[in-house]
Coordinates of C-alpha atoms in Angstrom, one line a residue:
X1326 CA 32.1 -10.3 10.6
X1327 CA 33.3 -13.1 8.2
X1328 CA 34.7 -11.8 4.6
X1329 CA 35.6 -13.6 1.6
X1330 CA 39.3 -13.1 0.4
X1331 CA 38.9 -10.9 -1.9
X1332 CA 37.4 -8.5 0.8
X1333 CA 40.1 -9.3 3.4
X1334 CA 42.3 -8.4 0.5
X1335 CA 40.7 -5.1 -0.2
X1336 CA 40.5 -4.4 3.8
X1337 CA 44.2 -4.9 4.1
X1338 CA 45.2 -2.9 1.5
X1339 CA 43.0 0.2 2.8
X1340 CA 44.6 -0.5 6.3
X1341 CA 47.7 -0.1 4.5
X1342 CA 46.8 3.2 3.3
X1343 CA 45.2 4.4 6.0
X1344 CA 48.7 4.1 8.3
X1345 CA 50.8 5.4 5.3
X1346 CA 48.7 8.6 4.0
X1347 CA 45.9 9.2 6.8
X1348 CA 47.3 8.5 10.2
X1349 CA 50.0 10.9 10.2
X1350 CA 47.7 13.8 9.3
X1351 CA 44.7 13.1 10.8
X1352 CA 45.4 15.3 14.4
X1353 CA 46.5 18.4 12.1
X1354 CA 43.4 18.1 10.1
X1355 CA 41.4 18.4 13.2
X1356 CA 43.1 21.2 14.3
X1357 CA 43.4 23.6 11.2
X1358 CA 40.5 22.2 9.7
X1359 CA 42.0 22.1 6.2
X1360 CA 40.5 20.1 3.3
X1361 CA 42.8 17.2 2.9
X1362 CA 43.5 17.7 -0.5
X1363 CA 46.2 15.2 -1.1
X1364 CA 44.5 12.2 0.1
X1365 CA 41.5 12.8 -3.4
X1366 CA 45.1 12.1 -5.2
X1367 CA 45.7 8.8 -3.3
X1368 CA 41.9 7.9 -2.9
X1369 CA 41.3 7.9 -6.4
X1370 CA 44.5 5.9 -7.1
X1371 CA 42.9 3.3 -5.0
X1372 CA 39.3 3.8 -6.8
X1373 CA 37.9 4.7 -3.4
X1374 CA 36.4 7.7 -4.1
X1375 CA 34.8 6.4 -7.3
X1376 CA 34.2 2.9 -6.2
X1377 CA 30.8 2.0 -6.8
X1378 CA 31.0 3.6 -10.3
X1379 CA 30.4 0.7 -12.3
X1380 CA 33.5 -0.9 -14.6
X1381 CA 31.6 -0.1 -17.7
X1382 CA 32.5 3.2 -17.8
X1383 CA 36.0 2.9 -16.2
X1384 CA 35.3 2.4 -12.3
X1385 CA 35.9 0.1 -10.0
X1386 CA 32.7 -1.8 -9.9
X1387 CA 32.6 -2.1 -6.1
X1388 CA 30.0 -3.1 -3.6
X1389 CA 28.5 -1.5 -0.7
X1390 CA 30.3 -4.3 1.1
X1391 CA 33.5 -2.3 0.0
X1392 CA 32.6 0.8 0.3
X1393 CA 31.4 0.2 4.1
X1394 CA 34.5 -2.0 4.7
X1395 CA 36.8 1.3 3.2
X1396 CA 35.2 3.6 5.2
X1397 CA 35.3 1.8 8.6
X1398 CA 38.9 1.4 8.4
X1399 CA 39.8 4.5 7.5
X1400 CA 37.6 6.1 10.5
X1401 CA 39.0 4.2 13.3
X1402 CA 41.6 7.0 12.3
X1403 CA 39.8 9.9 11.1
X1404 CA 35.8 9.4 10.7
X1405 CA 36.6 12.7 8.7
X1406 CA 38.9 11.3 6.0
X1407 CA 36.7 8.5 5.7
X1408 CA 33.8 10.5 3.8
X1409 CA 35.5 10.9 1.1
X1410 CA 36.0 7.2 0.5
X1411 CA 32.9 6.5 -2.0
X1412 CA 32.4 10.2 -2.2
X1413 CA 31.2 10.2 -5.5
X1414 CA 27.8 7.5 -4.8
X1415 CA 25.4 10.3 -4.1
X1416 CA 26.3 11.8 -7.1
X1417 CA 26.3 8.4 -9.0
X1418 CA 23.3 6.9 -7.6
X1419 CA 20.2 9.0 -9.1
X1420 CA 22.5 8.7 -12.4
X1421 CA 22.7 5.1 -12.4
X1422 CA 18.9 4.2 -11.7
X1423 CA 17.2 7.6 -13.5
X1424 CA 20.1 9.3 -15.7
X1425 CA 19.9 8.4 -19.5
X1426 CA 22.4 6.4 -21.4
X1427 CA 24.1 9.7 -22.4
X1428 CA 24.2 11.2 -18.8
X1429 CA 25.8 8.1 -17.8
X1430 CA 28.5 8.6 -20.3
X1431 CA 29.3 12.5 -19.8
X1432 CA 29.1 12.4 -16.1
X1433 CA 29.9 8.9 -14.8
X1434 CA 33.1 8.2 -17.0
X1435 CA 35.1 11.4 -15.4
X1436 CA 33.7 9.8 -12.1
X1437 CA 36.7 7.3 -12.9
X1438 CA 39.2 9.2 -13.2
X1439 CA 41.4 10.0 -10.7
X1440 CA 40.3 12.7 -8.1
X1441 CA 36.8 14.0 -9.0
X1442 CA 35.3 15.5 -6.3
X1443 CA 31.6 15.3 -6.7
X1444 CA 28.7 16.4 -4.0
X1445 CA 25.0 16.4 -3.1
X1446 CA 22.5 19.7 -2.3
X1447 CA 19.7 18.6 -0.6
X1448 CA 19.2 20.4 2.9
X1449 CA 18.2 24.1 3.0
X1450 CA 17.9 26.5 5.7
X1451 CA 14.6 25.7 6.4
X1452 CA 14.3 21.8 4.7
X1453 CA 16.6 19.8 6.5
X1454 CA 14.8 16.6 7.9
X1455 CA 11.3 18.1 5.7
X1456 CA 13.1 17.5 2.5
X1457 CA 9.9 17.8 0.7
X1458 CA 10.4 21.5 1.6
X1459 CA 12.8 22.3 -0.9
X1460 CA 11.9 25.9 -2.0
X1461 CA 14.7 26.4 -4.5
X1462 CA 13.3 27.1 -7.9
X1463 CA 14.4 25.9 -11.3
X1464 CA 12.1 27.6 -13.7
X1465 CA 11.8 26.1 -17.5
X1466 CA 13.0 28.8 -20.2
X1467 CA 13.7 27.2 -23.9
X1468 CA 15.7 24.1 -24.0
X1469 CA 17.2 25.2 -19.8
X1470 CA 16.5 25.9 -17.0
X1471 CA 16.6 28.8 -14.6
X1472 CA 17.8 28.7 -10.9
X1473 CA 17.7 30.4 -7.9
X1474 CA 17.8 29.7 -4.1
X1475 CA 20.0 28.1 -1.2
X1476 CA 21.5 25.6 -0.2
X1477 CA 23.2 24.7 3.6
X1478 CA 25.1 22.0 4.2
X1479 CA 26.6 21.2 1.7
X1480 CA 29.3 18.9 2.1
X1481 CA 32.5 19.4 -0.4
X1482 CA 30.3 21.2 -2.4
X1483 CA 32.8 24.2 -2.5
X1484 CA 35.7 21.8 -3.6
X1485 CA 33.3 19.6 -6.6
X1486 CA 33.6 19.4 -10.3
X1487 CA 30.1 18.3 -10.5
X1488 CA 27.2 18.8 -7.5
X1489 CA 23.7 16.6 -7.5
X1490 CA 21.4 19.7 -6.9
X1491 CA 17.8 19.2 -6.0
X1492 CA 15.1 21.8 -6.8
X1493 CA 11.1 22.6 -7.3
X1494 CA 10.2 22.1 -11.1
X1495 CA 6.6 23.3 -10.1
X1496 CA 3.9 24.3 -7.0
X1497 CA 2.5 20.5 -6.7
X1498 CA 2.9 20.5 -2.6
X1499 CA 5.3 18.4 -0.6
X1500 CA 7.8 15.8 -3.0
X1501 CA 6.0 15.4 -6.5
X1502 CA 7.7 19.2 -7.4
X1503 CA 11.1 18.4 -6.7
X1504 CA 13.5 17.6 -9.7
X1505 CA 17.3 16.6 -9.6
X1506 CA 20.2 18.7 -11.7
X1507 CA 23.5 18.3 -12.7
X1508 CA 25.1 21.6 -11.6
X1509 CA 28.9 22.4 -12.9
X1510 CA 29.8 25.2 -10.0
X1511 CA 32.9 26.0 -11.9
X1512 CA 31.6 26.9 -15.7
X1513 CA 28.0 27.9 -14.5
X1514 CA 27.9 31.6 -13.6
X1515 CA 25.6 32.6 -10.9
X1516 CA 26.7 29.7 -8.1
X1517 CA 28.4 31.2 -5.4
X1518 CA 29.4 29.4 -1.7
X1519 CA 28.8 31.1 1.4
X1520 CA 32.0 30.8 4.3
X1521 CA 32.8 27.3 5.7
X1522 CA 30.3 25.9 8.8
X1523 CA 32.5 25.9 11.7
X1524 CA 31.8 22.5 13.1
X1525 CA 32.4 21.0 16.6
X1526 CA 33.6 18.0 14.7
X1527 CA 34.2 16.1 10.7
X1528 CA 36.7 18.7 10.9
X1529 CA 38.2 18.9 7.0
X1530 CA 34.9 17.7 5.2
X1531 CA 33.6 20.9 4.4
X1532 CA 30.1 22.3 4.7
X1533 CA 29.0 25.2 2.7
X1534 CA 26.1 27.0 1.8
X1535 CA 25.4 27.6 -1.7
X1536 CA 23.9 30.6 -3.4
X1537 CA 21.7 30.3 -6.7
X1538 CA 21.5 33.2 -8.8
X1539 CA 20.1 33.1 -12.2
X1540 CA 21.9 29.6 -12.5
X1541 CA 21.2 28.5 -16.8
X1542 CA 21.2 24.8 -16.2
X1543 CA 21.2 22.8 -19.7
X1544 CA 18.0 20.5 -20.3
X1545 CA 20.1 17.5 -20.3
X1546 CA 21.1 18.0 -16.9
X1547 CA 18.0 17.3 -15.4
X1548 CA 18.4 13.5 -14.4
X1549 CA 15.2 11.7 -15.2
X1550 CA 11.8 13.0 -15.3
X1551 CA 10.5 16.6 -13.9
X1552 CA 9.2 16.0 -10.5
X1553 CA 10.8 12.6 -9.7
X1554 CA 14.2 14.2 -8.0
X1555 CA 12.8 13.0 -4.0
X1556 CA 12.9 9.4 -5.0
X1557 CA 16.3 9.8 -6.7
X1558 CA 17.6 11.2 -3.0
X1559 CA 16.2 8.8 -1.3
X1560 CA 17.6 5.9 -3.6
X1561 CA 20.7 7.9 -2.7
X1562 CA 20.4 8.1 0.9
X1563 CA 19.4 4.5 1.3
X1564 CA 22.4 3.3 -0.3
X1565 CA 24.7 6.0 1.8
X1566 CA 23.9 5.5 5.6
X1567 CA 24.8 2.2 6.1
X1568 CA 27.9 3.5 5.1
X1569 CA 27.6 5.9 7.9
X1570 CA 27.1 2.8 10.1
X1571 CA 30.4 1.3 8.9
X1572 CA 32.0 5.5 10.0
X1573 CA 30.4 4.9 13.3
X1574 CA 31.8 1.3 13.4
X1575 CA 35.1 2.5 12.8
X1576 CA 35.3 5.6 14.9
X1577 CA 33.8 3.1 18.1
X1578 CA 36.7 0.9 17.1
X1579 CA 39.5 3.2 17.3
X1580 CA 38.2 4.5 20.6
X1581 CA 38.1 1.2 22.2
X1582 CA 41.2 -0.1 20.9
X1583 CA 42.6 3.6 22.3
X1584 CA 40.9 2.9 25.3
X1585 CA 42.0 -0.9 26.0
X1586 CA 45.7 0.3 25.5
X1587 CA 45.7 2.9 27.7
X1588 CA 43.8 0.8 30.8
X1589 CA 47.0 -1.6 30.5
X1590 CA 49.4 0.9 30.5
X1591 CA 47.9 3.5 33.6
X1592 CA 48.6 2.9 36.8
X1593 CA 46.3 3.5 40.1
X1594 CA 46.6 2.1 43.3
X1595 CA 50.2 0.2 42.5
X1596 CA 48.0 -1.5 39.5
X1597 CA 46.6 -0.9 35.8
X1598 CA 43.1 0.3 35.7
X1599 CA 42.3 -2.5 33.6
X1600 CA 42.8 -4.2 36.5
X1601 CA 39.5 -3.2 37.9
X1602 CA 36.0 -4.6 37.3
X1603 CA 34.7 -1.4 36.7
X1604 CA 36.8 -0.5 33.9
X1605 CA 36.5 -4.1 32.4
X1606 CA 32.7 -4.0 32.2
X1607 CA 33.2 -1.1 30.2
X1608 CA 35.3 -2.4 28.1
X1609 CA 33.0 -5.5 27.5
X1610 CA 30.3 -3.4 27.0
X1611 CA 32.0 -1.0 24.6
X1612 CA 32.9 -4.3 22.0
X1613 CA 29.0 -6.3 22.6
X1614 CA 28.2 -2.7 21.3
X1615 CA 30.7 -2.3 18.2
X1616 CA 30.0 -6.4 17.3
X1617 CA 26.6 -5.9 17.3
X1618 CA 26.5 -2.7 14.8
X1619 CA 29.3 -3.7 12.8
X1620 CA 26.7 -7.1 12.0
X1621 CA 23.4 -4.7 11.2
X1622 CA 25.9 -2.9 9.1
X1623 CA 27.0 -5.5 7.1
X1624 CA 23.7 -6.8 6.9
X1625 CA 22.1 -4.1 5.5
X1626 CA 25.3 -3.9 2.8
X1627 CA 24.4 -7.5 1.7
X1628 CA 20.7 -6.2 0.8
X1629 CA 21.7 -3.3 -1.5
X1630 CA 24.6 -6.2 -2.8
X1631 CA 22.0 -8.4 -3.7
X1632 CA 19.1 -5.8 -4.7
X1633 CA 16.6 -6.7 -1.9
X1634 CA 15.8 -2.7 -2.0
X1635 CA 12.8 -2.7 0.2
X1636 CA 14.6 -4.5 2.7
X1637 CA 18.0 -2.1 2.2
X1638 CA 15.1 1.0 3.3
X1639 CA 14.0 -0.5 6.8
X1640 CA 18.1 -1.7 7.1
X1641 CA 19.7 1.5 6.3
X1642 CA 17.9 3.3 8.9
X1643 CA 18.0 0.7 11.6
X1644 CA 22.0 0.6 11.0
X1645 CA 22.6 4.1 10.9
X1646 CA 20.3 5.0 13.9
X1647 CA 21.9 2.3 16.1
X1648 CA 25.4 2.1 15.2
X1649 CA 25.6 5.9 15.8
X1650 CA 23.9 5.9 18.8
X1651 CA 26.7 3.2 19.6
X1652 CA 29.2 5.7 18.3
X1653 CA 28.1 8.1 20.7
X1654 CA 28.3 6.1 23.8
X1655 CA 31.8 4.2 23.2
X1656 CA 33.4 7.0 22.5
X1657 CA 32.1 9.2 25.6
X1658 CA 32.9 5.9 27.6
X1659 CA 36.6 6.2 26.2
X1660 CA 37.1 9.4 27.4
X1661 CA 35.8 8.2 30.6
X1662 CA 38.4 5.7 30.9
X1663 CA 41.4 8.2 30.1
X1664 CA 39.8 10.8 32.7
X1665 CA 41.4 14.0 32.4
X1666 CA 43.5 13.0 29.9
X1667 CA 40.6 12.0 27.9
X1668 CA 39.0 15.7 28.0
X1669 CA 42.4 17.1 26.5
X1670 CA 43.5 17.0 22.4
X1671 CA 46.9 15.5 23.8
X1672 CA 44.7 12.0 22.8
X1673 CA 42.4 11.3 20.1
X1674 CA 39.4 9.9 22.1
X1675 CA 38.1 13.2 22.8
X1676 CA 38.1 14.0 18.4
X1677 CA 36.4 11.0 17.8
X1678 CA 33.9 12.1 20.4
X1679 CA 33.4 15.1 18.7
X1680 CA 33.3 13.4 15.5
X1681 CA 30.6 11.0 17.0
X1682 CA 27.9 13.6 17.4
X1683 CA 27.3 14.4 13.9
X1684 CA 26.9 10.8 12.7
X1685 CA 23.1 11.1 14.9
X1686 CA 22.4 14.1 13.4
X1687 CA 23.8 13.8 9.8
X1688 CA 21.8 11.8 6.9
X1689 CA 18.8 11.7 9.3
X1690 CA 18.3 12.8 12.5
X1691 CA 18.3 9.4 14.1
X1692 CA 14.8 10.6 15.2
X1693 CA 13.6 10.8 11.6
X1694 CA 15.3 7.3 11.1
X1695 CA 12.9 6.0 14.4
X1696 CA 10.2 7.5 12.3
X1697 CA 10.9 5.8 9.2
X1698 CA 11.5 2.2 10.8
X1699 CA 8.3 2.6 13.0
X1700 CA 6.4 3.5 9.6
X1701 CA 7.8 0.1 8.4
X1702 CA 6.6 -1.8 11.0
X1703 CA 3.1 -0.2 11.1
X1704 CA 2.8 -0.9 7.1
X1705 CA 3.6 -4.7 7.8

C-alpha cells in the first residue's frame, strides 16, 4: 500500500509508540486481563483516541486512512490495544451527521481532550445481528426521557464518560422505533454494569452488560430525530469495520513476521524449517493473503475519505468479512509453523489466534456481512 508522507509520517510515529508504551505490556494484558489504563493517557496525547473528531472543536481532524493505519500498527502487537485507537468514532459519528450544532459543542469538544473514554450500546441479549430488535424502552415524560432495559456487550462501556445508547422511542415494528441517546453512566442514576465477559480473546477491552433502571435522560440528549437512531448505527458501523479490517491486517502481520523469524531460526533435520517447501508455500500464501486485505482495506478507507458513502457500505463489509477471515487463517497457519511451541503462551501467535476469532464475529457476524454484500449485488 502506497502512502503520501504525511501518512508515512503518522505511521512512523505510531510504530514508535506502539514499541515504547504497548509492546512491553501487551503479554500481561493478555494474561490478567486488566484494562490498560495508562495507554488512554498516551493515546489521547497522540489524538488517537479522538482522531476523527474534527479540528473545529479541538480534534485532530483525521481520516479513516489514519485511523485504519493507527490501528493496524498497533495490532501487529496487541489487536486488543488497538481498539482504543479512534475509540471515540462511534460515539462521534451519529453526532456529526444527526447531532445539533449544540450537541456538537457539549459532547464533541471534551472528545478532544485528552483521555475521554466514550462507547456504543447496541447489541442486547436477544438483538445482536437483529439490531432492529432492540427492546429497550425510552419512554417520553415532560422535557426527558425515561429508560429501562439491557444492554450486552458493551465494549468500555464500564470505563466511558459518555456511552451512544440506542433505544425504542415507540411500537412501529422492526428499525423506524429506534432512537439514539447520549447517556452519562457516571451522573445518571439508575445505570448499573453487570460483571466483565470472560473472553477467549481482546483480552483488556472490556465487555459489559448494562442495566437500565428508571434512567432520566435529558431531551437534548436524544441525537437527531425520534425514530432515526438505526441509521445513525449504521452510519457508525460503516465507518468502523474497515477499521476492523486494518485490526485483522495488523494482527495477520505480526503473526507472519513471528512466524518467518522463527522458520529461520528452528532447526529440523540439520536445517531451518524455512528451508522446506512446505513451510515456504505457507509463508507465501500467508502474505498474497495480508496484501490482498490490507488493499480492500485501504480501499474502502479512501471511499469514506472522499464521501462516496454508498460505495463505503458494500466496502466496509467486503473488507471486514475478508480480511478477518484472512485473520483467522494466518494466524492458525502461524501456530502451525511453531508446532508445539505455537499451542503454548511462551509465544504470541497463539494470542493473536485467539484475538483473531472475534474480529468474524464482532461488528457483524461475517455471515450478516455476506448477507449485506449479496443484497448489494442483487439491488444492482
Amino acid at each position: 500500500m502506497k502512502f503520501n508522507e504525511e501518512q508515512e509520517a503518522f505511521r512512523d510515529s505510531v510504530r514508535r509508540l506502539v514499541q515504547r508504551h504497548v509492546a512491553p505490556i501487551a503479554a500481561e494484558i493478555d494474561e490478567t486481563d486488566r484494562f490498560p489504563a495508562e495507554l488512554v493517557k498516551v493515546f489521547g496525547e497522540m489524538g488517537l483516541m479522538q482522531l476523527l473528531v474534527p479540528e473545529q472543536y479541538g480534534g485532530p481532524g483525521g481520516d479513516l486512512t489514519m485511523m485504519c493505519i493507527a490501528r493496524e500498527e498497533i495490532s501487529r502487537v496487541s489487536p486488543a490495544c488497538a481498539t482504543l485507537a479512534g475509540l471515540n468514532t462511534m460515539f462521534a459519528m451519529p453526532l456529526l451527521h444527526f447531532g445539533s450544532a449544540a450537541q456538537h459543542q457539549r459532547f464533541l469538544s471534551p472528545l478532544a481532550r485528552e483521555g475521554v473514554v466514550t462507547a456504543t450500546a447496541i447489541s442486547e441479549p436477544q438483538a445482536g445481528s437483529d439490531v432492529s430488535a432492540i427492546a429497550t424502552r425510552a419512554v417520553r415524560r415532560g422535557d426527558s426521557y425515561v429508560l429501562n432495559g439491557r444492554k450486552q456487550w458493551c465494549s468500555y462501556g464500564c470505563e466511558a464518560e459518555f456511552i451512544m445508547l440506542y433505544a425504542r422511542t415507540s411500537d412501529e415494528p422492526g428499525a423506524a422505533g429506534i432512537s439514539a441517546f447520549v447517556i452519562e453512566p457516571r451522573r445518571m442514576p439508575g445505570v448499573t454494569f453487570g460483571r466483565h465477559e470472560r473472553k477467549m480473546g481482546f483480552r483488556g477491552a472490556p465487555n459489559t452488560p448494562i442495566f437500565l433502571d428508571d434512567v432520566q435522560v435529558p431531551l437534548e440528549n436524544l441525537v437527531g430525530e425520534e425514530g432515526k437512531g438505526f441509521r445513525a448505527s449504521m452510519r457508525a458501523l460503516d465507518m468502523n469495520r474497515p477499521t476492523i479490517g486494518a485490526q485483522c491486517v495488523g494482527l495477520a502481520q505480526g503473526a507472519l513476521d513471528a512466524a518467518l523469524a522463527y522458520s529461520r531460526e528452528r532447526k529440523q533435520f540439520k536445517r531451518s524449517i524455512a528451508d522446506f517447501q512446505g513451510i515456504q508455500f505457507m509463508l507465501a500464501d500467508m502474505a498474497i493473503q495480508i496484501e490482498a486485505a490490507r488493499c480492500l482495506v485501504y480501499e474502502c478507507a479512501q471511499a469514506a475519505d472522499t464521501g462516496d458513502w454508498k460505495r463505503l457500505n458494500y466496502c466496509a463489509s467486503i473488507a471486514k468479512c475478508f480480511a478477518s477471515d484472512m485473520a483467522m487463517k494466518v494466524t492458525t497457519d502461524a501456530v502451525q509453523i511453531f508446532g508445539g511451541y505455537g499451542y503454548t503462551r511462551d509465544y504470541p501467535v497463539e494470542r493473536w489466534m485467539r484475538d483473531a476469532k472475534l474480529t468474524q464475529i464482532f461488528e457483524g457476524t461475517n455471515q450478516i456481512q455476506r448477507a449485506v454484500i449479496a443484497r448489494e449485488l442483487l439491488q444492482n
